[in-house]
């Protein structure tokens, strides 16, 4: 079998989890060296202009929302998926210049998502010096220096952190929605899911504005009716689930 055939076979075997850069199998999970001692909390995030949901609000969120910790964080991050995502989307990022290719930023993105798998219990601002050192030590020959790469690093960090936090929120409400006082017997979780999602994602977007739920509710309603009108749950019923999910994250941050 020639090398081309071997490469093709490897991509046909998802369980091999090939490393997105070297192509070697076994790249997933990321950071399997993280032990139980490294278990920590996952901070929630607020919307950042020009980037994915982004700025750190604090690690206190993890104690309430649960979140993935230690080895569980590592196992939740598939480097092949992350690499594919950024390869398809990097050109949309405001820090990417037209003369750069994905290969120029690939190591920066990798530093971000692998960095989160190692340091999920700490805010990005605290970890950034270590990520800088890691990047400059391992990828110092890259065409993109740290001052340019740092935006891609944080972008990749924020993406996997958001995925972890939002996935945990969804799991929580899936298990508990039927105990809520506004729950209507017979309705499946999928009917309520858009409302819960709007609540916890909405909080992460608006927290930095220091606006109360009452102040942003009209905007949330507009977004819900625009995007989820076919969910089977009108706003007058959905708003309780939206508020519930908003409050759960808010309480975690301010406890």
PDB file of C-alpha atoms in Angstrom:
ATOM      1  CA  UNK A   1       0.000   0.000   0.000  1.00  0.00           C
ATOM      2  CA  UNK A   2       1.483   3.370  -0.944  1.00  0.00           C
ATOM      3  CA  UNK A   3       1.560   6.465   1.280  1.00  0.00           C
ATOM      4  CA  UNK A   4      -1.409   8.051  -0.472  1.00  0.00           C
ATOM      5  CA  UNK A   5      -3.549   4.995   0.187  1.00  0.00           C
ATOM      6  CA  UNK A   6      -2.479   4.926   3.834  1.00  0.00           C
ATOM      7  CA  UNK A   7      -3.428   8.575   4.269  1.00  0.00           C
ATOM      8  CA  UNK A   8      -6.792   7.970   2.671  1.00  0.00           C
ATOM      9  CA  UNK A   9      -7.460   4.991   4.916  1.00  0.00           C
ATOM     10  CA  UNK A  10      -6.593   6.988   7.990  1.00  0.00           C
ATOM     11  CA  UNK A  11      -9.196   9.617   7.170  1.00  0.00           C
ATOM     12  CA  UNK A  12     -11.781   6.883   6.732  1.00  0.00           C
ATOM     13  CA  UNK A  13     -11.222   5.727  10.299  1.00  0.00           C
ATOM     14  CA  UNK A  14     -12.632   8.388  12.636  1.00  0.00           C
ATOM     15  CA  UNK A  15     -11.619   6.452  15.715  1.00  0.00           C
ATOM     16  CA  UNK A  16      -7.973   6.990  14.856  1.00  0.00           C
ATOM     17  CA  UNK A  17      -8.406  10.731  15.600  1.00  0.00           C
ATOM     18  CA  UNK A  18      -5.516  11.916  13.441  1.00  0.00           C
ATOM     19  CA  UNK A  19      -3.521  14.928  14.576  1.00  0.00           C
ATOM     20  CA  UNK A  20      -4.575  17.818  12.300  1.00  0.00           C
ATOM     21  CA  UNK A  21      -0.990  18.951  11.782  1.00  0.00           C
ATOM     22  CA  UNK A  22       1.144  15.802  11.803  1.00  0.00           C
ATOM     23  CA  UNK A  23      -1.535  13.367  10.653  1.00  0.00           C
ATOM     24  CA  UNK A  24      -0.553  10.884  13.338  1.00  0.00           C
ATOM     25  CA  UNK A  25      -3.388   8.855  14.909  1.00  0.00           C
ATOM     26  CA  UNK A  26      -4.379   9.307  18.516  1.00  0.00           C
ATOM     27  CA  UNK A  27      -4.654  13.079  18.550  1.00  0.00           C
ATOM     28  CA  UNK A  28      -7.941  12.943  20.473  1.00  0.00           C
ATOM     29  CA  UNK A  29      -8.453  13.604  23.249  1.00  0.00           C
ATOM     30  CA  UNK A  30      -6.429  16.777  23.599  1.00  0.00           C
ATOM     31  CA  UNK A  31      -4.284  17.016  26.685  1.00  0.00           C
ATOM     32  CA  UNK A  32      -4.833  13.564  28.104  1.00  0.00           C
ATOM     33  CA  UNK A  33      -2.022  14.309  30.508  1.00  0.00           C
ATOM     34  CA  UNK A  34      -4.381  16.459  32.548  1.00  0.00           C
ATOM     35  CA  UNK A  35      -5.025  14.504  35.703  1.00  0.00           C
ATOM     36  CA  UNK A  36      -7.717  14.722  38.308  1.00  0.00           C
ATOM     37  CA  UNK A  37      -5.546  17.161  40.230  1.00  0.00           C
ATOM     38  CA  UNK A  38      -5.937  19.599  37.367  1.00  0.00           C
ATOM     39  CA  UNK A  39      -9.721  19.535  37.581  1.00  0.00           C
ATOM     40  CA  UNK A  40     -11.132  23.023  37.795  1.00  0.00           C
ATOM     41  CA  UNK A  41     -14.069  25.181  36.935  1.00  0.00           C
ATOM     42  CA  UNK A  42     -15.025  26.563  33.576  1.00  0.00           C
ATOM     43  CA  UNK A  43     -15.635  30.302  33.400  1.00  0.00           C
ATOM     44  CA  UNK A  44     -18.507  31.748  31.490  1.00  0.00           C
ATOM     45  CA  UNK A  45     -18.005  34.348  28.811  1.00  0.00           C
ATOM     46  CA  UNK A  46     -19.476  37.508  27.376  1.00  0.00           C
ATOM     47  CA  UNK A  47     -19.747  38.637  23.796  1.00  0.00           C
ATOM     48  CA  UNK A  48     -16.624  40.202  22.344  1.00  0.00           C
ATOM     49  CA  UNK A  49     -16.765  42.499  19.338  1.00  0.00           C
ATOM     50  CA  UNK A  50     -15.278  40.930  16.270  1.00  0.00           C
ATOM     51  CA  UNK A  51     -14.921  37.515  17.813  1.00  0.00           C
ATOM     52  CA  UNK A  52     -16.849  34.552  19.150  1.00  0.00           C
ATOM     53  CA  UNK A  53     -18.445  34.888  22.540  1.00  0.00           C
ATOM     54  CA  UNK A  54     -15.322  35.916  24.329  1.00  0.00           C
ATOM     55  CA  UNK A  55     -14.245  37.821  27.449  1.00  0.00           C
ATOM     56  CA  UNK A  56     -13.787  35.980  30.752  1.00  0.00           C
ATOM     57  CA  UNK A  57     -16.264  36.681  33.535  1.00  0.00           C
ATOM     58  CA  UNK A  58     -14.678  34.390  36.093  1.00  0.00           C
ATOM     59  CA  UNK A  59     -14.029  30.836  37.119  1.00  0.00           C
ATOM     60  CA  UNK A  60     -16.763  31.011  39.780  1.00  0.00           C
ATOM     61  CA  UNK A  61     -19.283  29.991  37.132  1.00  0.00           C
ATOM     62  CA  UNK A  62     -18.018  26.441  37.176  1.00  0.00           C
ATOM     63  CA  UNK A  63     -19.062  25.682  40.731  1.00  0.00           C
ATOM     64  CA  UNK A  64     -22.708  26.078  39.770  1.00  0.00           C
ATOM     65  CA  UNK A  65     -22.998  25.212  36.101  1.00  0.00           C
ATOM     66  CA  UNK A  66     -20.874  22.131  36.568  1.00  0.00           C
ATOM     67  CA  UNK A  67     -18.790  22.091  33.455  1.00  0.00           C
ATOM     68  CA  UNK A  68     -16.156  19.692  32.269  1.00  0.00           C
ATOM     69  CA  UNK A  69     -12.991  19.421  34.295  1.00  0.00           C
ATOM     70  CA  UNK A  70      -9.579  17.833  34.137  1.00  0.00           C
ATOM     71  CA  UNK A  71      -9.449  14.864  31.809  1.00  0.00           C
ATOM     72  CA  UNK A  72     -13.109  15.388  30.892  1.00  0.00           C
ATOM     73  CA  UNK A  73     -12.224  18.734  29.330  1.00  0.00           C
ATOM     74  CA  UNK A  74      -9.457  17.141  27.318  1.00  0.00           C
ATOM     75  CA  UNK A  75     -11.717  14.376  26.094  1.00  0.00           C
ATOM     76  CA  UNK A  76     -14.359  16.863  24.994  1.00  0.00           C
ATOM     77  CA  UNK A  77     -12.014  18.658  22.598  1.00  0.00           C
ATOM     78  CA  UNK A  78     -11.372  16.984  19.270  1.00  0.00           C
ATOM     79  CA  UNK A  79      -8.399  18.681  17.571  1.00  0.00           C
ATOM     80  CA  UNK A  80      -9.495  17.387  14.186  1.00  0.00           C
ATOM     81  CA  UNK A  81     -12.852  19.131  14.574  1.00  0.00           C
ATOM     82  CA  UNK A  82     -11.241  22.346  15.811  1.00  0.00           C
ATOM     83  CA  UNK A  83      -8.700  22.362  13.010  1.00  0.00           C
ATOM     84  CA  UNK A  84     -11.413  21.836  10.413  1.00  0.00           C
ATOM     85  CA  UNK A  85     -13.559  24.597  11.901  1.00  0.00           C
ATOM     86  CA  UNK A  86     -10.787  27.174  11.807  1.00  0.00           C
ATOM     87  CA  UNK A  87      -9.610  26.100   8.370  1.00  0.00           C
ATOM     88  CA  UNK A  88     -13.114  26.821   7.088  1.00  0.00           C
ATOM     89  CA  UNK A  89     -13.661  30.029   9.045  1.00  0.00           C
ATOM     90  CA  UNK A  90     -10.329  31.763   9.662  1.00  0.00           C
ATOM     91  CA  UNK A  91     -10.761  34.203   6.762  1.00  0.00           C
ATOM     92  CA  UNK A  92     -13.798  35.727   8.486  1.00  0.00           C
ATOM     93  CA  UNK A  93     -11.776  36.821  11.514  1.00  0.00           C
ATOM     94  CA  UNK A  94     -10.882  40.530  11.738  1.00  0.00           C
ATOM     95  CA  UNK A  95      -7.223  39.904  12.615  1.00  0.00           C
ATOM     96  CA  UNK A  96      -6.523  37.810   9.503  1.00  0.00           C
ATOM     97  CA  UNK A  97      -4.867  39.745   6.696  1.00  0.00           C
ATOM     98  CA  UNK A  98      -5.439  38.856   3.025  1.00  0.00           C
ATOM     99  CA  UNK A  99      -1.818  37.857   2.495  1.00  0.00           C
ATOM    100  CA  UNK A 100      -2.000  35.088   5.120  1.00  0.00           C
ATOM    101  CA  UNK A 101      -2.993  31.463   4.605  1.00  0.00           C
ATOM    102  CA  UNK A 102      -4.527  29.092   7.121  1.00  0.00           C
ATOM    103  CA  UNK A 103      -1.152  27.437   7.583  1.00  0.00           C
ATOM    104  CA  UNK A 104       0.186  30.721   8.964  1.00  0.00           C
ATOM    105  CA  UNK A 105      -2.402  30.689  11.778  1.00  0.00           C
ATOM    106  CA  UNK A 106      -2.802  26.972  12.365  1.00  0.00           C
ATOM    107  CA  UNK A 107      -0.291  26.782  15.208  1.00  0.00           C
ATOM    108  CA  UNK A 108      -1.896  29.768  16.932  1.00  0.00           C
ATOM    109  CA  UNK A 109      -5.321  28.137  16.879  1.00  0.00           C
ATOM    110  CA  UNK A 110      -3.808  24.915  18.134  1.00  0.00           C
ATOM    111  CA  UNK A 111      -2.113  26.758  20.982  1.00  0.00           C
ATOM    112  CA  UNK A 112      -5.521  28.126  21.964  1.00  0.00           C
ATOM    113  CA  UNK A 113      -7.627  24.986  22.033  1.00  0.00           C
ATOM    114  CA  UNK A 114      -4.891  22.803  23.479  1.00  0.00           C
ATOM    115  CA  UNK A 115      -4.135  25.521  26.020  1.00  0.00           C
ATOM    116  CA  UNK A 116      -7.723  25.495  27.232  1.00  0.00           C
ATOM    117  CA  UNK A 117      -7.590  21.728  27.678  1.00  0.00           C
ATOM    118  CA  UNK A 118      -4.619  22.171  29.997  1.00  0.00           C
ATOM    119  CA  UNK A 119      -5.775  25.254  31.900  1.00  0.00           C
ATOM    120  CA  UNK A 120      -9.569  25.149  31.920  1.00  0.00           C
ATOM    121  CA  UNK A 121      -9.761  26.185  35.561  1.00  0.00           C
ATOM    122  CA  UNK A 122      -7.972  29.480  34.947  1.00  0.00           C
ATOM    123  CA  UNK A 123      -9.015  32.651  33.087  1.00  0.00           C
ATOM    124  CA  UNK A 124      -7.340  33.385  29.782  1.00  0.00           C
ATOM    125  CA  UNK A 125      -5.762  36.596  31.071  1.00  0.00           C
ATOM    126  CA  UNK A 126      -3.871  34.616  33.699  1.00  0.00           C
ATOM    127  CA  UNK A 127      -2.743  31.897  31.298  1.00  0.00           C
ATOM    128  CA  UNK A 128      -1.780  34.124  28.365  1.00  0.00           C
ATOM    129  CA  UNK A 129       1.889  34.572  29.404  1.00  0.00           C
ATOM    130  CA  UNK A 130       2.319  30.779  29.461  1.00  0.00           C
ATOM    131  CA  UNK A 131       0.620  30.429  26.092  1.00  0.00           C
ATOM    132  CA  UNK A 132       2.895  33.107  24.688  1.00  0.00           C
ATOM    133  CA  UNK A 133       5.944  31.259  25.957  1.00  0.00           C
ATOM    134  CA  UNK A 134       4.632  27.993  24.544  1.00  0.00           C
ATOM    135  CA  UNK A 135       3.935  29.554  21.160  1.00  0.00           C
ATOM    136  CA  UNK A 136       7.281  31.302  20.885  1.00  0.00           C
ATOM    137  CA  UNK A 137       9.184  28.215  22.043  1.00  0.00           C
ATOM    138  CA  UNK A 138       7.462  25.786  19.709  1.00  0.00           C
ATOM    139  CA  UNK A 139       6.393  27.948  16.792  1.00  0.00           C
ATOM    140  CA  UNK A 140       8.886  30.794  16.856  1.00  0.00           C
ATOM    141  CA  UNK A 141       9.688  30.224  13.193  1.00  0.00           C
ATOM    142  CA  UNK A 142       6.075  30.842  12.174  1.00  0.00           C
ATOM    143  CA  UNK A 143       5.325  33.707   9.797  1.00  0.00           C
ATOM    144  CA  UNK A 144       2.881  35.025  12.401  1.00  0.00           C
ATOM    145  CA  UNK A 145       4.564  36.414  15.513  1.00  0.00           C
ATOM    146  CA  UNK A 146       2.913  36.463  18.917  1.00  0.00           C
ATOM    147  CA  UNK A 147       1.508  39.978  18.598  1.00  0.00           C
ATOM    148  CA  UNK A 148      -0.407  38.782  15.553  1.00  0.00           C
ATOM    149  CA  UNK A 149      -1.030  35.209  16.699  1.00  0.00           C
ATOM    150  CA  UNK A 150      -2.494  36.056  20.111  1.00  0.00           C
ATOM    151  CA  UNK A 151      -5.869  36.958  18.635  1.00  0.00           C
ATOM    152  CA  UNK A 152      -6.178  33.570  16.968  1.00  0.00           C
ATOM    153  CA  UNK A 153      -5.010  31.874  20.168  1.00  0.00           C
ATOM    154  CA  UNK A 154      -7.748  33.512  22.235  1.00  0.00           C
ATOM    155  CA  UNK A 155     -10.310  32.913  19.503  1.00  0.00           C
ATOM    156  CA  UNK A 156      -9.653  29.166  19.629  1.00  0.00           C
ATOM    157  CA  UNK A 157      -9.574  29.197  23.453  1.00  0.00           C
ATOM    158  CA  UNK A 158     -12.928  30.996  23.611  1.00  0.00           C
ATOM    159  CA  UNK A 159     -14.580  28.648  21.130  1.00  0.00           C
ATOM    160  CA  UNK A 160     -13.861  25.465  23.098  1.00  0.00           C
ATOM    161  CA  UNK A 161     -14.666  27.142  26.407  1.00  0.00           C
ATOM    162  CA  UNK A 162     -18.029  28.276  25.060  1.00  0.00           C
ATOM    163  CA  UNK A 163     -18.758  24.815  23.747  1.00  0.00           C
ATOM    164  CA  UNK A 164     -18.044  23.331  27.179  1.00  0.00           C
ATOM    165  CA  UNK A 165     -20.159  25.825  29.081  1.00  0.00           C
ATOM    166  CA  UNK A 166     -23.093  25.731  26.682  1.00  0.00           C
ATOM    167  CA  UNK A 167     -23.044  21.950  26.512  1.00  0.00           C
ATOM    168  CA  UNK A 168     -23.205  21.780  30.288  1.00  0.00           C
ATOM    169  CA  UNK A 169     -26.124  24.201  30.389  1.00  0.00           C
ATOM    170  CA  UNK A 170     -28.023  22.155  27.849  1.00  0.00           C
ATOM    171  CA  UNK A 171     -27.393  18.958  29.803  1.00  0.00           C
ATOM    172  CA  UNK A 172     -28.623  20.575  33.017  1.00  0.00           C
ATOM    173  CA  UNK A 173     -31.891  21.824  31.552  1.00  0.00           C
ATOM    174  CA  UNK A 174     -32.519  18.602  29.697  1.00  0.00           C
ATOM    175  CA  UNK A 175     -32.456  16.797  33.035  1.00  0.00           C
ATOM    176  CA  UNK A 176     -34.415  19.385  35.001  1.00  0.00           C
ATOM    177  CA  UNK A 177     -36.842  21.201  32.707  1.00  0.00           C
ATOM    178  CA  UNK A 178     -39.794  18.989  33.673  1.00  0.00           C
ATOM    179  CA  UNK A 179     -39.497  20.071  37.327  1.00  0.00           C
ATOM    180  CA  UNK A 180     -39.949  23.761  36.480  1.00  0.00           C
ATOM    181  CA  UNK A 181     -43.253  25.379  37.556  1.00  0.00           C
ATOM    182  CA  UNK A 182     -43.904  26.619  34.006  1.00  0.00           C
ATOM    183  CA  UNK A 183     -43.462  23.181  32.428  1.00  0.00           C
ATOM    184  CA  UNK A 184     -46.511  21.940  30.541  1.00  0.00           C
ATOM    185  CA  UNK A 185     -47.063  18.200  30.809  1.00  0.00           C
ATOM    186  CA  UNK A 186     -46.393  16.338  27.608  1.00  0.00           C
ATOM    187  CA  UNK A 187     -44.027  18.873  26.057  1.00  0.00           C
ATOM    188  CA  UNK A 188     -40.628  17.490  25.085  1.00  0.00           C
ATOM    189  CA  UNK A 189     -37.367  19.145  26.064  1.00  0.00           C
ATOM    190  CA  UNK A 190     -36.793  20.090  22.433  1.00  0.00           C
ATOM    191  CA  UNK A 191     -39.759  22.449  22.666  1.00  0.00           C
ATOM    192  CA  UNK A 192     -38.109  24.355  25.515  1.00  0.00           C
ATOM    193  CA  UNK A 193     -34.513  24.037  24.359  1.00  0.00           C
ATOM    194  CA  UNK A 194     -34.441  27.208  22.189  1.00  0.00           C
ATOM    195  CA  UNK A 195     -35.719  29.262  25.127  1.00  0.00           C
ATOM    196  CA  UNK A 196     -33.096  27.919  27.522  1.00  0.00           C
ATOM    197  CA  UNK A 197     -30.397  28.442  24.921  1.00  0.00           C
ATOM    198  CA  UNK A 198     -31.463  32.035  24.383  1.00  0.00           C
ATOM    199  CA  UNK A 199     -31.292  32.587  28.137  1.00  0.00           C
ATOM    200  CA  UNK A 200     -27.793  31.334  28.822  1.00  0.00           C
ATOM    201  CA  UNK A 201     -26.302  32.584  25.580  1.00  0.00           C
ATOM    202  CA  UNK A 202     -28.086  35.889  26.049  1.00  0.00           C
ATOM    203  CA  UNK A 203     -26.583  36.366  29.483  1.00  0.00           C
ATOM    204  CA  UNK A 204     -23.101  35.679  28.153  1.00  0.00           C
ATOM    205  CA  UNK A 205     -23.620  38.338  25.469  1.00  0.00           C
ATOM    206  CA  UNK A 206     -25.122  41.062  27.639  1.00  0.00           C
ATOM    207  CA  UNK A 207     -23.288  40.683  30.937  1.00  0.00           C
ATOM    208  CA  UNK A 208     -20.553  43.110  29.948  1.00  0.00           C
ATOM    209  CA  UNK A 209     -23.126  45.813  29.279  1.00  0.00           C
ATOM    210  CA  UNK A 210     -24.234  45.847  32.945  1.00  0.00           C
ATOM    211  CA  UNK A 211     -27.857  45.790  31.791  1.00  0.00           C
ATOM    212  CA  UNK A 212     -30.488  43.914  33.765  1.00  0.00           C
ATOM    213  CA  UNK A 213     -32.664  41.163  32.366  1.00  0.00           C
ATOM    214  CA  UNK A 214     -35.628  43.520  32.346  1.00  0.00           C
ATOM    215  CA  UNK A 215     -33.672  45.958  30.195  1.00  0.00           C
ATOM    216  CA  UNK A 216     -32.669  43.376  27.584  1.00  0.00           C
ATOM    217  CA  UNK A 217     -35.864  41.318  27.601  1.00  0.00           C
ATOM    218  CA  UNK A 218     -37.394  43.186  24.625  1.00  0.00           C
ATOM    219  CA  UNK A 219     -34.311  42.336  22.556  1.00  0.00           C
ATOM    220  CA  UNK A 220     -34.390  38.716  23.667  1.00  0.00           C
ATOM    221  CA  UNK A 221     -38.051  38.515  22.783  1.00  0.00           C
ATOM    222  CA  UNK A 222     -37.364  39.923  19.337  1.00  0.00           C
ATOM    223  CA  UNK A 223     -34.568  37.420  18.811  1.00  0.00           C
ATOM    224  CA  UNK A 224     -36.714  34.529  20.010  1.00  0.00           C
ATOM    225  CA  UNK A 225     -39.646  35.416  17.805  1.00  0.00           C
ATOM    226  CA  UNK A 226     -37.362  35.947  14.834  1.00  0.00           C
ATOM    227  CA  UNK A 227     -35.406  32.708  15.184  1.00  0.00           C
ATOM    228  CA  UNK A 228     -37.654  30.289  17.066  1.00  0.00           C
ATOM    229  CA  UNK A 229     -41.196  31.159  16.049  1.00  0.00           C
ATOM    230  CA  UNK A 230     -41.716  27.598  14.836  1.00  0.00           C
ATOM    231  CA  UNK A 231     -40.531  25.976  18.072  1.00  0.00           C
ATOM    232  CA  UNK A 232     -44.089  25.351  19.234  1.00  0.00           C
ATOM    233  CA  UNK A 233     -43.709  27.575  22.300  1.00  0.00           C
ATOM    234  CA  UNK A 234     -44.818  31.195  22.050  1.00  0.00           C
ATOM    235  CA  UNK A 235     -42.900  33.942  23.826  1.00  0.00           C
ATOM    236  CA  UNK A 236     -45.440  34.315  26.638  1.00  0.00           C
ATOM    237  CA  UNK A 237     -44.631  30.759  27.687  1.00  0.00           C
ATOM    238  CA  UNK A 238     -41.013  30.633  26.578  1.00  0.00           C
ATOM    239  CA  UNK A 239     -39.986  33.741  28.507  1.00  0.00           C
ATOM    240  CA  UNK A 240     -40.004  31.861  31.815  1.00  0.00           C
ATOM    241  CA  UNK A 241     -37.465  29.348  30.536  1.00  0.00           C
ATOM    242  CA  UNK A 242     -35.366  32.158  29.055  1.00  0.00           C
ATOM    243  CA  UNK A 243     -35.288  33.938  32.400  1.00  0.00           C
ATOM    244  CA  UNK A 244     -34.584  30.703  34.262  1.00  0.00           C
ATOM    245  CA  UNK A 245     -31.507  29.964  32.149  1.00  0.00           C
ATOM    246  CA  UNK A 246     -30.336  33.589  32.367  1.00  0.00           C
ATOM    247  CA  UNK A 247     -30.633  33.580  36.164  1.00  0.00           C
ATOM    248  CA  UNK A 248     -28.781  30.298  36.554  1.00  0.00           C
ATOM    249  CA  UNK A 249     -25.682  31.671  34.877  1.00  0.00           C
ATOM    250  CA  UNK A 250     -26.001  35.079  36.553  1.00  0.00           C
ATOM    251  CA  UNK A 251     -26.260  33.503  40.003  1.00  0.00           C
ATOM    252  CA  UNK A 252     -23.189  31.423  39.320  1.00  0.00           C
ATOM    253  CA  UNK A 253     -21.140  34.479  38.404  1.00  0.00           C
ATOM    254  CA  UNK A 254     -22.303  36.626  41.329  1.00  0.00           C
ATOM    255  CA  UNK A 255     -22.562  34.075  44.115  1.00  0.00           C
TER     256      UNK A 255
END
